[in-house]
mmCIF file of C-alpha atoms in Angstrom:
data_model
loop_
_atom_site.group_PDB
_atom_site.id
_atom_site.type_symbol
_atom_site.label_atom_id
_atom_site.label_comp_id
_atom_site.label_asym_id
_atom_site.label_seq_id
_atom_site.Cartn_x
_atom_site.Cartn_y
_atom_site.Cartn_z
ATOM 1 C CA MET A 1 125.260 3.818 -113.888
ATOM 2 C CA ASN A 2 124.370 5.137 -110.516
ATOM 3 C CA THR A 3 127.893 6.175 -109.230
ATOM 4 C CA PRO A 4 127.599 9.787 -108.360
ATOM 5 C CA MET A 5 129.166 11.937 -111.002
ATOM 6 C CA THR A 6 129.877 14.829 -108.861
ATOM 7 C CA ARG A 7 129.030 15.769 -105.234
ATOM 8 C CA GLY A 8 126.222 18.128 -105.841
ATOM 9 C CA ASN A 9 123.974 20.415 -107.887
ATOM 10 C CA THR A 10 122.738 23.822 -106.731
ATOM 11 C CA ALA A 11 120.528 22.256 -104.120
ATOM 12 C CA MET A 12 123.623 20.395 -102.690
ATOM 13 C CA LYS A 13 122.043 16.993 -103.618
ATOM 14 C CA PRO A 14 124.317 14.322 -105.011
ATOM 15 C CA VAL A 15 123.614 13.701 -108.987
ATOM 16 C CA SER A 16 124.361 10.496 -111.016
ATOM 17 C CA LEU A 17 124.251 9.877 -114.583
ATOM 18 C CA GLY A 18 121.543 7.419 -113.847
ATOM 19 C CA ASP A 19 119.292 10.615 -112.890
ATOM 20 C CA PHE A 20 119.307 11.301 -116.695
ATOM 21 C CA GLN A 21 118.450 7.814 -117.975
ATOM 22 C CA GLY A 22 116.798 7.867 -121.307
ATOM 23 C CA LYS A 23 118.377 11.107 -122.548
ATOM 24 C CA VAL A 24 121.414 11.791 -124.457
ATOM 25 C CA VAL A 25 123.891 13.391 -121.929
ATOM 26 C CA VAL A 26 126.409 16.103 -123.114
ATOM 27 C CA VAL A 27 128.988 16.856 -120.300
ATOM 28 C CA SER A 28 130.850 20.072 -120.470
ATOM 29 C CA SER A 29 133.753 20.540 -117.833
ATOM 30 C CA VAL A 30 135.013 23.909 -116.959
ATOM 31 C CA PRO A 31 137.153 25.309 -114.120
ATOM 32 C CA SER A 32 134.842 28.164 -113.086
ATOM 33 C CA LEU A 33 131.855 29.851 -114.697
ATOM 34 C CA ASP A 34 133.218 33.209 -113.456
ATOM 35 C CA THR A 35 136.214 33.103 -116.079
ATOM 36 C CA PRO A 36 135.896 34.748 -119.619
ATOM 37 C CA VAL A 37 136.190 31.492 -121.758
ATOM 38 C CA CYS A 38 134.078 29.180 -119.226
ATOM 39 C CA ASP A 39 131.366 32.009 -119.153
ATOM 40 C CA LEU A 40 131.528 32.111 -122.946
ATOM 41 C CA GLU A 41 131.283 28.354 -123.506
ATOM 42 C CA THR A 42 128.451 27.818 -120.901
ATOM 43 C CA LYS A 43 126.221 30.623 -122.136
ATOM 44 C CA ARG A 44 126.856 28.998 -125.685
ATOM 45 C CA PHE A 45 125.837 25.572 -124.554
ATOM 46 C CA ASN A 46 122.824 27.008 -123.082
ATOM 47 C CA HIS A 47 121.749 28.686 -126.077
ATOM 48 C CA GLU A 48 122.337 25.567 -128.339
ATOM 49 C CA ALA A 49 120.360 23.345 -125.865
ATOM 50 C CA GLU A 50 117.204 25.346 -127.065
ATOM 51 C CA ALA A 51 117.168 23.522 -130.375
ATOM 52 C CA LEU A 52 118.306 20.158 -128.947
ATOM 53 C CA GLY A 53 114.809 19.166 -127.673
ATOM 54 C CA PRO A 54 113.554 17.370 -124.272
ATOM 55 C CA ASP A 55 115.813 14.032 -124.920
ATOM 56 C CA VAL A 56 118.989 15.962 -124.595
ATOM 57 C CA GLN A 57 120.333 16.943 -121.339
ATOM 58 C CA ILE A 58 123.484 19.349 -121.003
ATOM 59 C CA LEU A 59 125.447 19.048 -117.887
ATOM 60 C CA THR A 60 128.213 21.647 -117.074
ATOM 61 C CA VAL A 61 130.461 20.549 -114.136
ATOM 62 C CA SER A 62 132.866 23.265 -112.436
ATOM 63 C CA MET A 63 134.693 23.820 -109.228
ATOM 64 C CA ASP A 64 132.559 26.660 -108.420
ATOM 65 C CA LEU A 65 130.514 26.433 -105.233
ATOM 66 C CA PRO A 66 126.680 25.522 -105.905
ATOM 67 C CA PHE A 67 125.641 28.914 -104.625
ATOM 68 C CA ALA A 68 128.003 30.578 -106.987
ATOM 69 C CA GLN A 69 126.705 28.527 -109.655
ATOM 70 C CA LYS A 70 123.431 29.481 -108.843
ATOM 71 C CA ARG A 71 124.135 33.059 -108.701
ATOM 72 C CA TRP A 72 125.877 32.983 -112.028
ATOM 73 C CA CYS A 73 123.100 31.022 -113.786
ATOM 74 C CA GLY A 74 120.538 33.684 -112.503
ATOM 75 C CA ALA A 75 122.586 36.541 -113.687
ATOM 76 C CA MET A 76 123.365 35.084 -117.173
ATOM 77 C CA GLY A 77 120.028 33.785 -117.661
ATOM 78 C CA VAL A 78 121.213 30.234 -118.258
ATOM 79 C CA ASP A 79 118.349 27.804 -117.557
ATOM 80 C CA LYS A 80 118.457 25.196 -120.284
ATOM 81 C CA LEU A 81 121.443 23.181 -118.789
ATOM 82 C CA VAL A 82 122.261 21.802 -115.322
ATOM 83 C CA THR A 83 125.211 22.847 -113.479
ATOM 84 C CA LEU A 84 127.048 20.485 -111.221
ATOM 85 C CA SER A 85 129.722 21.232 -108.734
ATOM 86 C CA ASP A 86 132.871 19.172 -107.999
ATOM 87 C CA HIS A 87 134.151 21.240 -105.225
ATOM 88 C CA PHE A 88 133.838 18.449 -102.689
ATOM 89 C CA GLU A 89 136.174 15.752 -104.273
ATOM 90 C CA ALA A 90 137.792 17.679 -107.067
ATOM 91 C CA GLU A 91 137.529 14.275 -109.334
#
């Protein structure tokens, strides 16, 4: 599957599920990382990702702009999952 999954990562580059070929992919979808429940959920997934090993990739898709995702991840120490933004197409 090389169809774009969302319009971009924090580097504003398109991403597809094919980019994670050979890995088990867990997709989490949240409205915004800056809301209490989404914040808690994403931090929990980041914590759980440590024990899953390199063959599992967690993707969190939100409507936040990539710049806001990068800021949030830095402030919260989230570095074990990939955040993706669907703000361009809202699909």
